[in-house]
Short mmCIF file of C-alpha atoms and ligand atoms in Angstrom, two decimals:
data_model
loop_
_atom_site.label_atom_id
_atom_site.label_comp_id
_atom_site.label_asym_id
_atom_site.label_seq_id
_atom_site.Cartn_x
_atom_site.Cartn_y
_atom_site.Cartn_z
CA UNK A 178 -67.42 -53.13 18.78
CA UNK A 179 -64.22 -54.28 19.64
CA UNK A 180 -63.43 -58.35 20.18
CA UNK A 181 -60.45 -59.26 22.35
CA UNK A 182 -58.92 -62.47 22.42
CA UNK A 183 -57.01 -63.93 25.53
CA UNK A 184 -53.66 -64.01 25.80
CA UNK A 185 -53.15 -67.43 24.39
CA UNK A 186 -55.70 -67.85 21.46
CA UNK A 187 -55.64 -69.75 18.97
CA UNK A 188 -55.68 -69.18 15.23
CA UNK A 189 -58.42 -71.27 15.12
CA UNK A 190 -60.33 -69.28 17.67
CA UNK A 191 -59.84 -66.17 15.18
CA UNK A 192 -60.82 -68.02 12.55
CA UNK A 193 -64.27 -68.78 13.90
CA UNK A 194 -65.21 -65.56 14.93
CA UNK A 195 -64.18 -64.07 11.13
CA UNK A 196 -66.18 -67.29 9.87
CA UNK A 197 -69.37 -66.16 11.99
CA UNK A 198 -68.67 -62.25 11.05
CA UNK A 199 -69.29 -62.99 7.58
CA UNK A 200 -72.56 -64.96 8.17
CA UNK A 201 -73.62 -62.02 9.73
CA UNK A 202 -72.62 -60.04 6.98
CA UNK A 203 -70.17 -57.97 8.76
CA UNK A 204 -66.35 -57.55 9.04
CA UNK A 205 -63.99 -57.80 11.07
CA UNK A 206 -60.59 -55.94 10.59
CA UNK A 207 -57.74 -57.82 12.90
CA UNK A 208 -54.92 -55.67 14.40
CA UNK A 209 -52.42 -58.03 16.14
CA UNK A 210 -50.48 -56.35 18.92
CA UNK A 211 -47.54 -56.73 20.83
CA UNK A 212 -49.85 -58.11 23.89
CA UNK A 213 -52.66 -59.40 22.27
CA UNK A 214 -55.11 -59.55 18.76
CA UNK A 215 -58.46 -57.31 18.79
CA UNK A 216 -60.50 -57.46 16.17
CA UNK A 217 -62.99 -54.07 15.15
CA UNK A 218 -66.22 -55.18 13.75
CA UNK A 219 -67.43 -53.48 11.50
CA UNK A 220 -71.51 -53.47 9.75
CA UNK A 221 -74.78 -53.26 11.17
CA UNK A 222 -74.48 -54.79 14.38
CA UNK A 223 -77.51 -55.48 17.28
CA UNK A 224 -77.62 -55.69 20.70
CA UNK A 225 -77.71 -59.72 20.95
CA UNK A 226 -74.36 -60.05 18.63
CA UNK A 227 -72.61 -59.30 21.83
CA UNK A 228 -74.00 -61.80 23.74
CA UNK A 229 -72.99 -64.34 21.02
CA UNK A 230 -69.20 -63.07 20.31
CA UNK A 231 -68.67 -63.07 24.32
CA UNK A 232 -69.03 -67.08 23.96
CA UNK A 233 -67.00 -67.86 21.09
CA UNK A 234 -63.53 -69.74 22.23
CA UNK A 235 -60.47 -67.49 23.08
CA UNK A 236 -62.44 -64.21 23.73
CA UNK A 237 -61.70 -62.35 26.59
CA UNK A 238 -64.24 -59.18 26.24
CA UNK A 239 -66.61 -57.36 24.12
CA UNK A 240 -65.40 -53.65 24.52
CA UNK A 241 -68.21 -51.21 22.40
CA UNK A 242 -67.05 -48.51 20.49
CA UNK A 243 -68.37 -45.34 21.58
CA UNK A 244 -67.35 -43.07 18.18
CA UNK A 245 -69.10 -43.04 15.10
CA UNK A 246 -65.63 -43.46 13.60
CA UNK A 247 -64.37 -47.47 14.67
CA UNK A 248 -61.29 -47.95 12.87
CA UNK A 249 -59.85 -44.74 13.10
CA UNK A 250 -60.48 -44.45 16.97
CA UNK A 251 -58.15 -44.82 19.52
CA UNK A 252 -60.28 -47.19 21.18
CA UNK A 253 -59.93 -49.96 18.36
CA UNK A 254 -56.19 -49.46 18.58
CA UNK A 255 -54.32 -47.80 21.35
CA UNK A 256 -51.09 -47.54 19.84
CA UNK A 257 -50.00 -44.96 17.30
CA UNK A 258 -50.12 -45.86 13.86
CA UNK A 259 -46.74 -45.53 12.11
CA UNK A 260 -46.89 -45.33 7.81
CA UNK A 261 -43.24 -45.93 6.33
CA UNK A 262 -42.41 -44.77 2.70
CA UNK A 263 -38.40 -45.14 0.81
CA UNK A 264 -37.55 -45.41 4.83
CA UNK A 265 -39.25 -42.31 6.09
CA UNK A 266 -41.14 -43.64 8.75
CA UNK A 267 -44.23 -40.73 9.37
CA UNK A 268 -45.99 -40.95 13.35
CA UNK A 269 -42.58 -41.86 14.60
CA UNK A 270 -40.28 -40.09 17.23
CA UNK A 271 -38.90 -38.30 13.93
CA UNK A 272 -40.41 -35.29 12.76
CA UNK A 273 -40.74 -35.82 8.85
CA UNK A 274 -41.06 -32.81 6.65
CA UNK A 275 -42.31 -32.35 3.49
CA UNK A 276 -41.62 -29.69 0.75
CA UNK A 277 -41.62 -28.18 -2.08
CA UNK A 278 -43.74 -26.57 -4.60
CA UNK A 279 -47.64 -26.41 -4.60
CA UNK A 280 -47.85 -26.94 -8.62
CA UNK A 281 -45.11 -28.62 -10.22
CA UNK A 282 -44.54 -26.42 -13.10
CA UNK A 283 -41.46 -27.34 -15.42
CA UNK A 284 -38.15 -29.90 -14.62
CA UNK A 285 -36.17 -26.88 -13.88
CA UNK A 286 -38.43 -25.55 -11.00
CA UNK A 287 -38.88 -28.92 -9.51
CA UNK A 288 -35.58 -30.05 -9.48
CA UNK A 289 -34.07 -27.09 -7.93
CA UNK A 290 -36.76 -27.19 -5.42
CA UNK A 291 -35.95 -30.43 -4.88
CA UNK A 292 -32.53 -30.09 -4.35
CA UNK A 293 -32.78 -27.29 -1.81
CA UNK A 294 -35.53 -28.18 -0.08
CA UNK A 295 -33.41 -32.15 0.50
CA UNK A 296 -30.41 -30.48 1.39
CA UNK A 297 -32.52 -28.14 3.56
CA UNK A 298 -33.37 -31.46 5.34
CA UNK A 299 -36.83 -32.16 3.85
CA UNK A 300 -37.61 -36.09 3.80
CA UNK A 301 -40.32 -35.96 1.21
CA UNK A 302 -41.08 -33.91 -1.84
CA UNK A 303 -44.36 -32.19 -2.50
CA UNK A 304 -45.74 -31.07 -5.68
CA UNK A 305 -49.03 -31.40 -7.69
CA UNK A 306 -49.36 -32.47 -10.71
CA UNK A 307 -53.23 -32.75 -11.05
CA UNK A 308 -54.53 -29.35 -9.47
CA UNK A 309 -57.48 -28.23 -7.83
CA UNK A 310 -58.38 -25.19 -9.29
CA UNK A 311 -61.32 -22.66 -7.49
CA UNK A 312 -61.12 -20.43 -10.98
CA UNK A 313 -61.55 -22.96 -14.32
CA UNK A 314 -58.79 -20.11 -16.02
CA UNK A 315 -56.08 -20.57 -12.91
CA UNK A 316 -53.35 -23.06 -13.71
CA UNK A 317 -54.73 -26.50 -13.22
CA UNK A 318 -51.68 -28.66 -13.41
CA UNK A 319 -49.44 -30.58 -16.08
CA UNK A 320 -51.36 -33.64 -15.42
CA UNK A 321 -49.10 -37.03 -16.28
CA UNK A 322 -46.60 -34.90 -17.49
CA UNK A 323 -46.11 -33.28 -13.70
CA UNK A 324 -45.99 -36.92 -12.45
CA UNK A 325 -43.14 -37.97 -14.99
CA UNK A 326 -41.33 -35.05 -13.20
CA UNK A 327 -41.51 -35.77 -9.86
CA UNK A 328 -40.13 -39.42 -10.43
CA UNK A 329 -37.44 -38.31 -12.25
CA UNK A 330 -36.64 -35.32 -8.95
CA UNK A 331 -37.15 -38.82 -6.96
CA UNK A 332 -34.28 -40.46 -8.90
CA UNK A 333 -32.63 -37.57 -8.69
CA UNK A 334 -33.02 -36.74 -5.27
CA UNK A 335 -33.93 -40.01 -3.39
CA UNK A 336 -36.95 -38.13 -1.93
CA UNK A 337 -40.46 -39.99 -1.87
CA UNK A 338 -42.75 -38.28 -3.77
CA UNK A 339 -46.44 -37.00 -2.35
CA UNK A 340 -48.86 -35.60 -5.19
CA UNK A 341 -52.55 -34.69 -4.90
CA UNK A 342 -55.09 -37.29 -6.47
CA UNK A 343 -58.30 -35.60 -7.79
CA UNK A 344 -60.92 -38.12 -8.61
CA UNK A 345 -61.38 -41.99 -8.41
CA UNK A 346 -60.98 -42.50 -12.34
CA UNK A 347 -57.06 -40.99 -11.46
CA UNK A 348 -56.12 -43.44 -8.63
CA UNK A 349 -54.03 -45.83 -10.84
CA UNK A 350 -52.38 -43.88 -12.75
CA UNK A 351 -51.28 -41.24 -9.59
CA UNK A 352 -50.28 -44.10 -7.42
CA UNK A 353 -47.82 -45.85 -10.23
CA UNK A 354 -45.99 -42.75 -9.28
CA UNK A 355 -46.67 -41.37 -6.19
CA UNK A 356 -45.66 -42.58 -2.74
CA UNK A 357 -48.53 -41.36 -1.07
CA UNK A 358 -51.84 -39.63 -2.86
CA UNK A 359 -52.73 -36.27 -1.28
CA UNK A 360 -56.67 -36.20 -0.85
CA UNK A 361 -57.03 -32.42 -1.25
CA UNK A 362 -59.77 -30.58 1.16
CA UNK A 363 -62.18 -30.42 -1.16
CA UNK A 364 -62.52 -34.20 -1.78
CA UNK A 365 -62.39 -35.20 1.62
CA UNK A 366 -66.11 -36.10 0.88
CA UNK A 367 -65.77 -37.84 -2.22
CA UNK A 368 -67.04 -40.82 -1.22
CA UNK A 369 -66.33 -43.00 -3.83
CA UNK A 370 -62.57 -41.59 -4.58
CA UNK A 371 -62.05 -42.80 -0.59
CA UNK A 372 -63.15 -45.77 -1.65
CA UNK A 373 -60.80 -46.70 -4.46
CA UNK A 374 -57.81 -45.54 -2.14
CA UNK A 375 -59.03 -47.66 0.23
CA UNK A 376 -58.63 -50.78 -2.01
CA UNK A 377 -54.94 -50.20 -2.94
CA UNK A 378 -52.15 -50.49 -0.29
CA UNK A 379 -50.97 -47.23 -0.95
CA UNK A 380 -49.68 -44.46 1.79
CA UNK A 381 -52.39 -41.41 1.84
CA UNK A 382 -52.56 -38.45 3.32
CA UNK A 383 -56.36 -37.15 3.59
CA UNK A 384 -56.29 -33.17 3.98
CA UNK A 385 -58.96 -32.08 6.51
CA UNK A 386 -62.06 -30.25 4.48
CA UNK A 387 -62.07 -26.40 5.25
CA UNK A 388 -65.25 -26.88 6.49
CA UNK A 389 -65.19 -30.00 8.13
CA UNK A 390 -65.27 -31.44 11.82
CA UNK A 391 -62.96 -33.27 13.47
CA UNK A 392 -65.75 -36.28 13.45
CA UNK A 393 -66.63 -35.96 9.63
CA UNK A 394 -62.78 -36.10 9.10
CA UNK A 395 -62.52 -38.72 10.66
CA UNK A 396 -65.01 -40.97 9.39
CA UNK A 397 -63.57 -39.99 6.04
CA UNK A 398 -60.89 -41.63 7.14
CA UNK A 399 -62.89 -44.58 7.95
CA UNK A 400 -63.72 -44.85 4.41
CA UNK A 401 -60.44 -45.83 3.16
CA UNK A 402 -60.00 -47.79 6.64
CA UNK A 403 -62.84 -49.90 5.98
CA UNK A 404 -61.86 -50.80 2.78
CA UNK A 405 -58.92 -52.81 4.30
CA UNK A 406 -55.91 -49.73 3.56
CA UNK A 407 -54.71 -48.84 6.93
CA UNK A 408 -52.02 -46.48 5.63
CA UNK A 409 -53.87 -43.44 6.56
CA UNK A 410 -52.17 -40.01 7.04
CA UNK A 411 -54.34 -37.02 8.72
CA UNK A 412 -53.30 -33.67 7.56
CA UNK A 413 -54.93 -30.21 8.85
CA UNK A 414 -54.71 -27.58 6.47
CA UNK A 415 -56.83 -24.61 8.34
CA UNK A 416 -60.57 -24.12 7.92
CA UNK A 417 -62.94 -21.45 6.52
CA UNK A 418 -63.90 -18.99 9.68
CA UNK A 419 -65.02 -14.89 9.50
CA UNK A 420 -61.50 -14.05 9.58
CA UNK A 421 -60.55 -12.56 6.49
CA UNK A 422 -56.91 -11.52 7.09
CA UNK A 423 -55.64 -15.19 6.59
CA UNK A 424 -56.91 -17.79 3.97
CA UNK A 425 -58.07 -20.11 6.13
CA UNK A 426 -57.98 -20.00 9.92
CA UNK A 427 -54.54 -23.12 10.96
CA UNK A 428 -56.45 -25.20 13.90
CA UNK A 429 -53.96 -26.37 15.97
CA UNK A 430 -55.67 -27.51 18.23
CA UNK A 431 -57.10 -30.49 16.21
CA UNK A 432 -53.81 -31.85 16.26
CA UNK A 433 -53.71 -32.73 20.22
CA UNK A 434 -57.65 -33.56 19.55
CA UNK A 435 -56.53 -35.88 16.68
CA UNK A 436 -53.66 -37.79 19.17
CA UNK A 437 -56.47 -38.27 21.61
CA UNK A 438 -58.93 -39.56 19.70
CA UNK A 439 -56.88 -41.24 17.27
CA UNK A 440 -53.97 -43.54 16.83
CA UNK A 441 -53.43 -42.03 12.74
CA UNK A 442 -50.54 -39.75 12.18
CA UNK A 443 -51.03 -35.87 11.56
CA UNK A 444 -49.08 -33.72 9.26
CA UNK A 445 -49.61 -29.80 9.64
CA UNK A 446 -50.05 -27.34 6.53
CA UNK A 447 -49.19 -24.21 7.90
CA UNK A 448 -49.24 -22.77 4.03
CA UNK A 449 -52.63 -23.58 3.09
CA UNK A 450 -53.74 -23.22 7.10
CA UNK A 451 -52.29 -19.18 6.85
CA UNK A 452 -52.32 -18.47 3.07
CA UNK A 453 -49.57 -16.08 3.76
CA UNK A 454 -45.40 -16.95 3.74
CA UNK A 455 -44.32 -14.76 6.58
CA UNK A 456 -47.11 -16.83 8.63
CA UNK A 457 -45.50 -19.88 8.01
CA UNK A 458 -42.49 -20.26 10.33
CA UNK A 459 -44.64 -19.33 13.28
CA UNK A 460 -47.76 -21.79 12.54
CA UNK A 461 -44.94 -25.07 11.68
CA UNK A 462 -43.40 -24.28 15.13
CA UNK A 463 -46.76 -24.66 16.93
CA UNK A 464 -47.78 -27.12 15.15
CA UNK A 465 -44.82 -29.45 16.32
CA UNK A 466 -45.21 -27.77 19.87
CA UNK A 467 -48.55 -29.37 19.51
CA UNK A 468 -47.55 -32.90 18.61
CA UNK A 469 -47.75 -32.99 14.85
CA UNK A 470 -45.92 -35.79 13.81
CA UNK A 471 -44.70 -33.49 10.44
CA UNK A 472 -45.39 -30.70 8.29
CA UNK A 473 -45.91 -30.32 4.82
CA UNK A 474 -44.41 -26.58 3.30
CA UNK A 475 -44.66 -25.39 0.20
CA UNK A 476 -41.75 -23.59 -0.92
CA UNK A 477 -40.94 -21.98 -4.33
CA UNK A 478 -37.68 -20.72 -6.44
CA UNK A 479 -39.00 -17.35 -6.93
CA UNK A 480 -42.56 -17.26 -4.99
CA UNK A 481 -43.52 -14.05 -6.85
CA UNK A 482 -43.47 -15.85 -10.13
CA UNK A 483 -45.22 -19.03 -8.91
CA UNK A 484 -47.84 -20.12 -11.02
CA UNK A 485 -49.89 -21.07 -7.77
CA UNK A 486 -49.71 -20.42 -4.05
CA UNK A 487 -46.82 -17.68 -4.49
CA UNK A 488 -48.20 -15.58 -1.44
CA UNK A 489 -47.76 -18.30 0.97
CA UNK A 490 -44.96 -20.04 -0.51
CA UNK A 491 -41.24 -19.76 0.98
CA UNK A 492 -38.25 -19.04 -0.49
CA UNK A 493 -35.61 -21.29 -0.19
CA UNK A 494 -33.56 -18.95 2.63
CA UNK A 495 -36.64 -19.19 4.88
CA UNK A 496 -37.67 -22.68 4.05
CA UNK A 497 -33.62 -23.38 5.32
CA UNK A 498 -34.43 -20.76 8.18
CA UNK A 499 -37.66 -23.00 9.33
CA UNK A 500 -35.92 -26.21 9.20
CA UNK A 501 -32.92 -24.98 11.80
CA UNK A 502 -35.47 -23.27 13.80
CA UNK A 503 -37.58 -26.60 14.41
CA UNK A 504 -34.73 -28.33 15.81
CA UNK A 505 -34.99 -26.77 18.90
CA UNK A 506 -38.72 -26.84 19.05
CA UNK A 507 -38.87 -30.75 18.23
CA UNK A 508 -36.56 -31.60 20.81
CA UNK A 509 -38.82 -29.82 23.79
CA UNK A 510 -41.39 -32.06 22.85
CA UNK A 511 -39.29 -34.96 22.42
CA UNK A 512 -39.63 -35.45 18.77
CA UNK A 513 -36.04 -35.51 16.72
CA UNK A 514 -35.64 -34.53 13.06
CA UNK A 515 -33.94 -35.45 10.28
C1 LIG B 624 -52.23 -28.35 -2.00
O1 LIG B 624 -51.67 -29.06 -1.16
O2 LIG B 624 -51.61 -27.70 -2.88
C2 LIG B 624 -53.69 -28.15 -1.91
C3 LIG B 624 -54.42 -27.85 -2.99
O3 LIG B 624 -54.15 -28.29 -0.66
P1 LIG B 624 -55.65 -28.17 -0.07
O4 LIG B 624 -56.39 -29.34 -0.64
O5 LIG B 624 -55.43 -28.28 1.40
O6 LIG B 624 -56.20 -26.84 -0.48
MN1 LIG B 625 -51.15 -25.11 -2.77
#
C-alpha cells in the first residue's frame, strides 16, 4: 500500500511511520515528489495495518496497491523514472541509443565500433564481455579482459559503457567497470543475482525473459527495487512464439503496456527481438513510434566475421542509415535525439 503525507508534513511525521514500519517488520521505500512524499510499503501486510497508518500524524490517505508488482507500478509513483549515466539521461524527452557489438572481441573491433557507432550519434556503447552462451563450444566472452576494453573505448570515446552481468558472484567486479549491468533474458529469474544488483547503486538494465510476462518482468524488477536500487532500466528483447522465421518474435506492444503500468524506462532490442539485420531498421522505428525511451543495436565491423550475433548485426552504413532515419520518427512522437 501506498502512504501519503499532507502537504505540510513533517519530518518527524515520516519518521514515525518508518519507526512503526519496522516494528512491523516491513519497509517502507520514500519517494519525495515535487507535490508531496508517498511512501510504498512493502512486507506482509493485513487488513488492520491500514486502519493504524490512516491515524499516524501528517497522513493524508492509505491508497492500496492493486499489482503484485508495488515499487515498479505506476501507482506507487506517477511520474516517469529518469536514470542518468556520464550525462546521458535515459526516460527523458531524448531518445538515447546504444551500440555496438554483441561480444567484444579484440581492441581493434571495439574501438572502431566505438568510434563509428559515437560519431554515428550513439550515446552509449554496448558490448559483452561475459557471454551467455546456448552452445558450451560458441564463443563465451573474454571475461575481465573484455571489460579492460571497453573502459579503455570509454576513455577513448567518452561513451558510458553497458556490459551484460552473468551471475551474482560477478557483480563487483562488472560494475567497477560498467555503467550499467545488462541482466541478460535468461537471468531475469535469477533471484539472487537481482538481489545483489539491488544492493549496489548501480544503473541496470533488466532484459525481458523470452518467455516471460509483462507481470513476471516486472516483479523482477521489484527485486532489485526492493532492495533499495531504484536505477532500474526495462529492456524488451522479443520473446519465444511458433514463428520460426525470426529469432524471437519483437513485442512492441509491451512498450506502451510498460508506460502504463510503469513509471521505469524501456529500451527496445530490435536485434535480439528479430535475430535478423535487415529487420532491424524497421523494428527500432516502431519501437520509438511506440514510446521507447531508447534502443540498444548491435552493430559489427564486418557482421559476417562476427564471432556472435553476425546475422542480426549492422554494418556501420546501416547503423548510420538507422540513426538519420529516427530523427524524423522521434520528433512525431515528441521525443528528440542526440
Ligand atoms: C545481448 O545483449 O547480447 C544478449 C545476450 O541479449 P539477451 O539476453 O537479450 O539474449
Ligand atoms: Mn547478442
Amino acid at each position: 500500500m501506498l502512504v501519503v503525507f499532507k502537504r505540510g508534513a513533517s519530518e518527524g511525521d515520516l519518521d514515525g511511520l518508518l519507526e512503526l514500519l519496522k516494528q512491523e517488520n516491513l519497509t517502507g521505500h520514500v519517494s519525495r515528489g515535487a507535490e508531496r512524499t508517498v511512501v510504498g510499503v512493502v512486507g506482509q501486510t493485513y487488513p488492520e495495518l491500514r486502519d493504524k497508518l490512516e491515524l499516524l500524524p501528517g497522513v493524508e490517505e492509505i491508497i492500496p496497491i492493486s499489482k503484485p508488482y508495488k515499487l515498479a507500478s505506476r501507482e506507487f509513483q506517477p511520474w516517469n523514472t529518469t536514470v542518468t549515466v556520464g550525462g546521458v539521461t535515459i526516460g527523458g524527452d531524448r531518445l538515447v541509443i546504444m551500440a555496438g557489438p554483441c561480444a567484444v572481441e579484440n581492441e581493434k573491433q571495439l574501438m572502431e565500433t566505438a568510434l563509428a557507432v559515437k560519431a554515428a550519434g550513439a550515446d552509449i556503447l554496448r558490448g559483452g564481455a561475459f557471454k551467455p552462451s546456448t552452445s558450451p563450444y560458441s564463443f563465451r566472452g573474454l571475461g575481465e579482459q573484455g571489460l579492460k576494453l571497453l573502459a579503455k573505448a570509454r576513455a577513448e570515446t567518452g561513451l558510458p559503457i553497458i556490459t551484460e552481468v552473468l551471475s551474482a558472484q560477478h557483480v563487483e567486479l562488472v560494475a567497477e567497470y560498467a555503467d550499467i549491468l545488462q541482466v541478460g533474458t535468461r537471468n531475469m529469474q535469477n533471484f539472487i543475482l537481482l538481489d545483489e544488483i539491488g544492493k549496489i547503486q548501480k544503473p541496470v538494465m533488466l532484459k525481458r525473459g523470452m518467455s516471460a510476462t509483462i507481470q513476471e518482468w516486472l516483479l523482477s524488477a521489484e527485486y532489485i527495487l526492493a532492495q533499495g536500487n531504484r536505477k532500474v532500466i526495462l529492456c524488451e528483447r522479443g520473446i519465444r512464439t511458433f514463428e520460426t522465421y525470426t529469432r524471437n518474435t519483437m513485442d512492441v506492444s509491451a512498450i506502451p503496456i510498460i508506460k502504463k503500468v510503469s513509471h521505469l524506462p524501456i529500451i527496445a532490442d530490435p536485434s535480439h527481438g528479430t535475430g535478423k539485420w535487415y529487420l532491424v531498421s524497421p523494428l527500432a522505428l516502431a519501437s520509438v513510434a511506440a514510446g521507447a525511451d531508447g534502443l540498444i543495436i548491435e552493430v559489427h565491423p564486418n557482421p559476417d566475421k562476427a564471432l556472435k550475433d553476425g546475422p542480426q548485426s549492422l554494418n556501420f552504413d546501416t547503423f548510420r542509415q538507422l540513426t538519420a532515419q529516427l530523427t524524423s520518427v522521434a520528433a512525431a512522437v515528441g521525443r528528440k535525439i542526440g
